[in-house]
Structure formats: C-alpha cells, structure tokens
Amino acid sequence: MSPKAQPPGIAFRKHDHRRCQRQLLAEATQLCAERNLRLTSRRRQVLEILLASHQPMGAYDILAKLNRTAPNEQIAPPIVYRALEFLLGEGLIHRIESLNAFISCAHPGHRCGAQFLICRDCDQVAELEVSDNGLLAEAGSLGFAVDHSVVEITGVCAECQKHVG
Ligand SMILES: [Zn+2]
Ligand SMILES: [Zn+2]
Ligand SMILES: [Zn+2]
C-alpha cells in the first residue's frame, strides 16, 4: 500500500524531509515499475539529487553534483539532459521556467498542471495542484486548445517572513 499522498505545498510546511524524500523516491520507483520503465541508475541519481531539497537546480548544478560523486568518470551534459528529459516526460520532475531549473514533483505522475510558489528568500519551491483553474476555463471558452500552462508565483514564504525586520 502506498502511503498517503503529500499535502499540497509540502515545501512550506513543517515536515520531516528525510521521510518526504524517501516517500517520493519510493513513489517514483513504483511508478516506473508500473509503466515498465527503467529507472536506470543515472536517472535515479539525477532524481535523488533533485529530491535532496525543495530548491530547484539547474542542469549544470546537477551535472557538477554528479561529477563530484563520481570523480573518475566525467559525465557529459547530454547525459544529464537525457535523464532530465526522461524524468520530465514521466512527470517525476518539473521545470521551473522562470528559473530555468528543475524540481522534483511532489505528487509523482500526476497528469494535470501544477502551480508553483517560489520563495525569493530561501529559494524553495512549493508545488500546488489546483484543478479548478479559471484561467484554463477561460481559454477553453474561447475554444483555445491549451498545450502547456505554467503558473509560477514568486514571493516570500511564511517562514522567511518571520525573519524579516
Ligand atoms: Zn520535503
Ligand atoms: Zn508535480
Ligand atoms: Zn522562504
């Protein structure tokens, strides 16, 4: 039985991140098994790097981390991009467009769009999944076929606001 799904916006809730990390990795592994996909060690490594925190990371930061853990093999950027491509395609991670960075998905495998709250102080990103999106309804009423929708909201999280002033 899979454990209860994470509450929305987990990044900005007090939580045991080690548990959160373990749970998300387990969900991702299970999802790949269900879809008959190979979570190769490279893909898994990239996912684990992203699961380490709720802060998004750019492809080159991920590459640098990989090369630090395996100094004997120089990993080339396309390898990281291919792993990211796979993880994105399966909904295990998301791209934060405004930061040109990647974040692990808090609800692996969901198919509907996500919205992101980005704290400009601690750089953490919380994922929300608000299905009743008035914006998309409006697009639909115009007969517009939406391919992709990005909602990225920048601001300061509650925790960081406490430390101001
Ligand atoms: Zn966490
Ligand atoms: Zn997600
Ligand atoms: Zn913050």
PDB file of C-alpha atoms and ligand atoms in Angstrom:
ATOM      1  CA  MET A   1       0.000   0.000   0.000  1.00  0.00           C
ATOM      2  CA  SER A   2       1.363   3.349  -0.874  1.00  0.00           C
ATOM      3  CA  PRO A   3       1.437   5.861   1.952  1.00  0.00           C
ATOM      4  CA  LYS A   4      -0.881   8.810   1.952  1.00  0.00           C
ATOM      5  CA  ALA A   5      -0.006  11.416  -0.651  1.00  0.00           C
ATOM      6  CA  GLN A   6       1.857  14.523   0.436  1.00  0.00           C
ATOM      7  CA  PRO A   7      -0.270  17.509   1.365  1.00  0.00           C
ATOM      8  CA  PRO A   8      -0.074  20.334  -1.180  1.00  0.00           C
ATOM      9  CA  GLY A   9       2.705  22.849  -0.767  1.00  0.00           C
ATOM     10  CA  ILE A  10       4.813  20.465   1.308  1.00  0.00           C
ATOM     11  CA  ALA A  11       7.935  22.616   0.879  1.00  0.00           C
ATOM     12  CA  PHE A  12       6.399  25.351   3.008  1.00  0.00           C
ATOM     13  CA  ARG A  13       5.017  23.043   5.676  1.00  0.00           C
ATOM     14  CA  LYS A  14       6.993  21.828   8.641  1.00  0.00           C
ATOM     15  CA  HIS A  15       7.853  18.274   7.733  1.00  0.00           C
ATOM     16  CA  ASP A  16      10.411  15.541   8.063  1.00  0.00           C
ATOM     17  CA  HIS A  17      12.210  15.993   4.779  1.00  0.00           C
ATOM     18  CA  ARG A  18      14.057  12.677   5.000  1.00  0.00           C
ATOM     19  CA  ARG A  19      10.755  10.904   5.096  1.00  0.00           C
ATOM     20  CA  CYS A  20       9.425  13.112   2.324  1.00  0.00           C
ATOM     21  CA  GLN A  21      12.481  12.246   0.221  1.00  0.00           C
ATOM     22  CA  ARG A  22      12.128   8.517   0.866  1.00  0.00           C
ATOM     23  CA  GLN A  23       8.432   8.550   0.093  1.00  0.00           C
ATOM     24  CA  LEU A  24       8.850  10.440  -3.180  1.00  0.00           C
ATOM     25  CA  LEU A  25      11.654   8.161  -4.314  1.00  0.00           C
ATOM     26  CA  ALA A  26       9.523   5.116  -3.480  1.00  0.00           C
ATOM     27  CA  GLU A  27       6.577   6.563  -5.405  1.00  0.00           C
ATOM     28  CA  ALA A  28       8.771   7.309  -8.414  1.00  0.00           C
ATOM     29  CA  THR A  29      10.256   3.811  -8.346  1.00  0.00           C
ATOM     30  CA  GLN A  30       6.812   2.250  -8.126  1.00  0.00           C
ATOM     31  CA  LEU A  31       5.507   4.412 -10.943  1.00  0.00           C
ATOM     32  CA  CYS A  32       8.354   3.368 -13.245  1.00  0.00           C
ATOM     33  CA  ALA A  33       7.715  -0.294 -12.400  1.00  0.00           C
ATOM     34  CA  GLU A  34       4.008   0.101 -13.189  1.00  0.00           C
ATOM     35  CA  ARG A  35       4.821   1.726 -16.508  1.00  0.00           C
ATOM     36  CA  ASN A  36       7.506  -0.805 -17.337  1.00  0.00           C
ATOM     37  CA  LEU A  37      10.136   1.882 -17.471  1.00  0.00           C
ATOM     38  CA  ARG A  38      13.687   1.560 -16.400  1.00  0.00           C
ATOM     39  CA  LEU A  39      14.738   3.920 -13.665  1.00  0.00           C
ATOM     40  CA  THR A  40      18.385   3.466 -14.596  1.00  0.00           C
ATOM     41  CA  SER A  41      20.979   4.327 -12.011  1.00  0.00           C
ATOM     42  CA  ARG A  42      21.737   7.571 -13.843  1.00  0.00           C
ATOM     43  CA  ARG A  43      18.093   8.636 -13.892  1.00  0.00           C
ATOM     44  CA  ARG A  44      17.732   7.661 -10.282  1.00  0.00           C
ATOM     45  CA  GLN A  45      20.856   9.611  -9.341  1.00  0.00           C
ATOM     46  CA  VAL A  46      19.520  12.745 -11.013  1.00  0.00           C
ATOM     47  CA  LEU A  47      16.176  12.305  -9.282  1.00  0.00           C
ATOM     48  CA  GLU A  48      17.899  11.809  -5.923  1.00  0.00           C
ATOM     49  CA  ILE A  49      19.897  14.988  -6.398  1.00  0.00           C
ATOM     50  CA  LEU A  50      16.658  16.880  -7.009  1.00  0.00           C
ATOM     51  CA  LEU A  51      14.961  15.193  -4.063  1.00  0.00           C
ATOM     52  CA  ALA A  52      17.673  16.382  -1.698  1.00  0.00           C
ATOM     53  CA  SER A  53      15.873  19.679  -1.176  1.00  0.00           C
ATOM     54  CA  HIS A  54      12.871  21.685  -2.248  1.00  0.00           C
ATOM     55  CA  GLN A  55      15.147  24.118  -4.059  1.00  0.00           C
ATOM     56  CA  PRO A  56      15.214  23.892  -7.839  1.00  0.00           C
ATOM     57  CA  MET A  57      18.514  23.144  -9.544  1.00  0.00           C
ATOM     58  CA  GLY A  58      19.841  23.987 -12.961  1.00  0.00           C
ATOM     59  CA  ALA A  59      21.155  21.268 -15.270  1.00  0.00           C
ATOM     60  CA  TYR A  60      24.746  22.361 -14.762  1.00  0.00           C
ATOM     61  CA  ASP A  61      24.451  22.264 -10.977  1.00  0.00           C
ATOM     62  CA  ILE A  62      23.116  18.737 -11.273  1.00  0.00           C
ATOM     63  CA  LEU A  63      25.994  17.839 -13.567  1.00  0.00           C
ATOM     64  CA  ALA A  64      28.503  19.288 -11.102  1.00  0.00           C
ATOM     65  CA  LYS A  65      26.957  17.242  -8.282  1.00  0.00           C
ATOM     66  CA  LEU A  66      27.085  14.071 -10.351  1.00  0.00           C
ATOM     67  CA  ASN A  67      30.704  14.658 -11.229  1.00  0.00           C
ATOM     68  CA  ARG A  68      31.537  15.247  -7.578  1.00  0.00           C
ATOM     69  CA  THR A  69      30.043  11.903  -6.561  1.00  0.00           C
ATOM     70  CA  ALA A  70      31.853  10.084  -9.359  1.00  0.00           C
ATOM     71  CA  PRO A  71      35.092  11.968  -9.955  1.00  0.00           C
ATOM     72  CA  ASN A  72      36.543   9.129 -12.041  1.00  0.00           C
ATOM     73  CA  GLU A  73      34.018   9.359 -14.820  1.00  0.00           C
ATOM     74  CA  GLN A  74      33.478  12.701 -16.492  1.00  0.00           C
ATOM     75  CA  ILE A  75      29.777  12.878 -17.196  1.00  0.00           C
ATOM     76  CA  ALA A  76      28.850  14.894 -20.271  1.00  0.00           C
ATOM     77  CA  PRO A  77      25.962  17.386 -20.268  1.00  0.00           C
ATOM     78  CA  PRO A  78      23.838  15.416 -22.797  1.00  0.00           C
ATOM     79  CA  ILE A  79      23.676  12.529 -20.321  1.00  0.00           C
ATOM     80  CA  VAL A  80      22.142  14.811 -17.714  1.00  0.00           C
ATOM     81  CA  TYR A  81      19.779  16.328 -20.266  1.00  0.00           C
ATOM     82  CA  ARG A  82      18.612  12.896 -21.357  1.00  0.00           C
ATOM     83  CA  ALA A  83      17.955  11.861 -17.765  1.00  0.00           C
ATOM     84  CA  LEU A  84      16.074  15.126 -17.136  1.00  0.00           C
ATOM     85  CA  GLU A  85      14.095  14.605 -20.341  1.00  0.00           C
ATOM     86  CA  PHE A  86      13.015  11.165 -19.142  1.00  0.00           C
ATOM     87  CA  LEU A  87      12.063  12.355 -15.666  1.00  0.00           C
ATOM     88  CA  LEU A  88      10.123  15.309 -17.109  1.00  0.00           C
ATOM     89  CA  GLY A  89       8.326  13.095 -19.572  1.00  0.00           C
ATOM     90  CA  GLU A  90       7.159  10.770 -16.830  1.00  0.00           C
ATOM     91  CA  GLY A  91       6.073  13.604 -14.560  1.00  0.00           C
ATOM     92  CA  LEU A  92       8.645  12.825 -11.886  1.00  0.00           C
ATOM     93  CA  ILE A  93      10.147  16.294 -12.032  1.00  0.00           C
ATOM     94  CA  HIS A  94       9.066  19.716 -13.278  1.00  0.00           C
ATOM     95  CA  ARG A  95      10.842  22.544 -14.980  1.00  0.00           C
ATOM     96  CA  ILE A  96      10.595  25.940 -13.327  1.00  0.00           C
ATOM     97  CA  GLU A  97      10.641  28.114 -16.412  1.00  0.00           C
ATOM     98  CA  SER A  98      11.368  31.419 -14.722  1.00  0.00           C
ATOM     99  CA  LEU A  99      14.474  29.978 -13.065  1.00  0.00           C
ATOM    100  CA  ASN A 100      15.487  27.632 -15.877  1.00  0.00           C
ATOM    101  CA  ALA A 101      15.785  24.947 -13.228  1.00  0.00           C
ATOM    102  CA  PHE A 102      14.256  21.652 -12.232  1.00  0.00           C
ATOM    103  CA  ILE A 103      12.391  20.461  -9.179  1.00  0.00           C
ATOM    104  CA  SER A 104      11.229  17.026  -8.131  1.00  0.00           C
ATOM    105  CA  CYS A 105       7.485  16.532  -8.368  1.00  0.00           C
ATOM    106  CA  ALA A 106       5.680  16.388  -5.055  1.00  0.00           C
ATOM    107  CA  HIS A 107       2.991  14.094  -6.460  1.00  0.00           C
ATOM    108  CA  PRO A 108       4.813  11.886  -8.961  1.00  0.00           C
ATOM    109  CA  GLY A 109       2.875  11.035 -12.043  1.00  0.00           C
ATOM    110  CA  HIS A 110       0.008  13.495 -11.788  1.00  0.00           C
ATOM    111  CA  ARG A 111      -1.152  14.450 -15.217  1.00  0.00           C
ATOM    112  CA  CYS A 112      -2.753  17.806 -14.649  1.00  0.00           C
ATOM    113  CA  GLY A 113      -0.868  21.032 -14.472  1.00  0.00           C
ATOM    114  CA  ALA A 114       0.931  22.260 -11.430  1.00  0.00           C
ATOM    115  CA  GLN A 115       1.328  25.693  -9.965  1.00  0.00           C
ATOM    116  CA  PHE A 116       4.449  26.738  -8.146  1.00  0.00           C
ATOM    117  CA  LEU A 117       5.086  29.108  -5.278  1.00  0.00           C
ATOM    118  CA  ILE A 118       8.662  30.333  -5.425  1.00  0.00           C
ATOM    119  CA  CYS A 119      10.184  31.945  -2.328  1.00  0.00           C
ATOM    120  CA  ARG A 120      12.767  34.507  -3.355  1.00  0.00           C
ATOM    121  CA  ASP A 121      14.439  34.373   0.071  1.00  0.00           C
ATOM    122  CA  CYS A 122      15.054  30.679   0.689  1.00  0.00           C
ATOM    123  CA  ASP A 123      14.701  29.645  -2.974  1.00  0.00           C
ATOM    124  CA  GLN A 124      12.344  26.854  -2.046  1.00  0.00           C
ATOM    125  CA  VAL A 125       9.532  25.979  -4.382  1.00  0.00           C
ATOM    126  CA  ALA A 126       6.218  24.504  -3.296  1.00  0.00           C
ATOM    127  CA  GLU A 127       4.010  22.699  -5.735  1.00  0.00           C
ATOM    128  CA  LEU A 128       0.271  23.167  -5.708  1.00  0.00           C
ATOM    129  CA  GLU A 129      -2.268  21.304  -7.755  1.00  0.00           C
ATOM    130  CA  VAL A 130      -5.321  23.465  -8.097  1.00  0.00           C
ATOM    131  CA  SER A 131      -7.554  21.770 -10.626  1.00  0.00           C
ATOM    132  CA  ASP A 132     -10.213  24.463 -10.762  1.00  0.00           C
ATOM    133  CA  ASN A 133      -8.175  26.855 -12.804  1.00  0.00           C
ATOM    134  CA  GLY A 134     -10.271  29.782 -14.001  1.00  0.00           C
ATOM    135  CA  LEU A 135      -7.606  30.740 -16.483  1.00  0.00           C
ATOM    136  CA  LEU A 136      -7.843  27.432 -18.330  1.00  0.00           C
ATOM    137  CA  ALA A 137     -11.638  27.569 -18.257  1.00  0.00           C
ATOM    138  CA  GLU A 138     -11.458  30.990 -19.886  1.00  0.00           C
ATOM    139  CA  ALA A 139      -9.071  29.650 -22.538  1.00  0.00           C
ATOM    140  CA  GLY A 140     -11.474  26.776 -23.132  1.00  0.00           C
ATOM    141  CA  SER A 141     -14.441  29.097 -23.521  1.00  0.00           C
ATOM    142  CA  LEU A 142     -12.538  30.777 -26.354  1.00  0.00           C
ATOM    143  CA  GLY A 143     -12.044  27.413 -27.986  1.00  0.00           C
ATOM    144  CA  PHE A 144      -8.355  27.634 -27.316  1.00  0.00           C
ATOM    145  CA  ALA A 145      -6.613  24.242 -27.064  1.00  0.00           C
ATOM    146  CA  VAL A 146      -4.046  24.556 -24.289  1.00  0.00           C
ATOM    147  CA  ASP A 147      -0.789  22.635 -24.720  1.00  0.00           C
ATOM    148  CA  HIS A 148       1.014  23.708 -21.654  1.00  0.00           C
ATOM    149  CA  SER A 149       0.319  26.080 -18.838  1.00  0.00           C
ATOM    150  CA  VAL A 150       2.850  27.490 -16.430  1.00  0.00           C
ATOM    151  CA  VAL A 151       1.876  29.196 -13.204  1.00  0.00           C
ATOM    152  CA  GLU A 152       4.849  30.393 -11.217  1.00  0.00           C
ATOM    153  CA  ILE A 153       4.169  32.722  -8.323  1.00  0.00           C
ATOM    154  CA  THR A 154       7.101  34.498  -6.734  1.00  0.00           C
ATOM    155  CA  GLY A 155       7.057  35.866  -3.209  1.00  0.00           C
ATOM    156  CA  VAL A 156       8.244  35.184   0.327  1.00  0.00           C
ATOM    157  CA  CYS A 157       7.222  32.089   2.281  1.00  0.00           C
ATOM    158  CA  ALA A 158       5.730  32.350   5.782  1.00  0.00           C
ATOM    159  CA  GLU A 159       8.911  31.086   7.439  1.00  0.00           C
ATOM    160  CA  CYS A 160      11.105  33.657   5.675  1.00  0.00           C
ATOM    161  CA  GLN A 161       8.670  36.475   6.534  1.00  0.00           C
ATOM    162  CA  LYS A 162       9.332  35.776  10.218  1.00  0.00           C
ATOM    163  CA  HIS A 163      12.979  36.603   9.750  1.00  0.00           C
ATOM    164  CA  VAL A 164      12.374  39.955   8.131  1.00  0.00           C
ATOM    165  CA  GLY A 165      12.618  43.074  10.242  1.00  0.00           C
TER     166      GLY A 165
HETATM  167 ZN    ZN B   1      10.378  17.585   1.852  1.00  0.00          ZN
HETATM  168 ZN    ZN B   2       4.112  17.612  -9.826  1.00  0.00          ZN
HETATM  169 ZN    ZN B   3      11.282  31.135   2.096  1.00  0.00          ZN
END
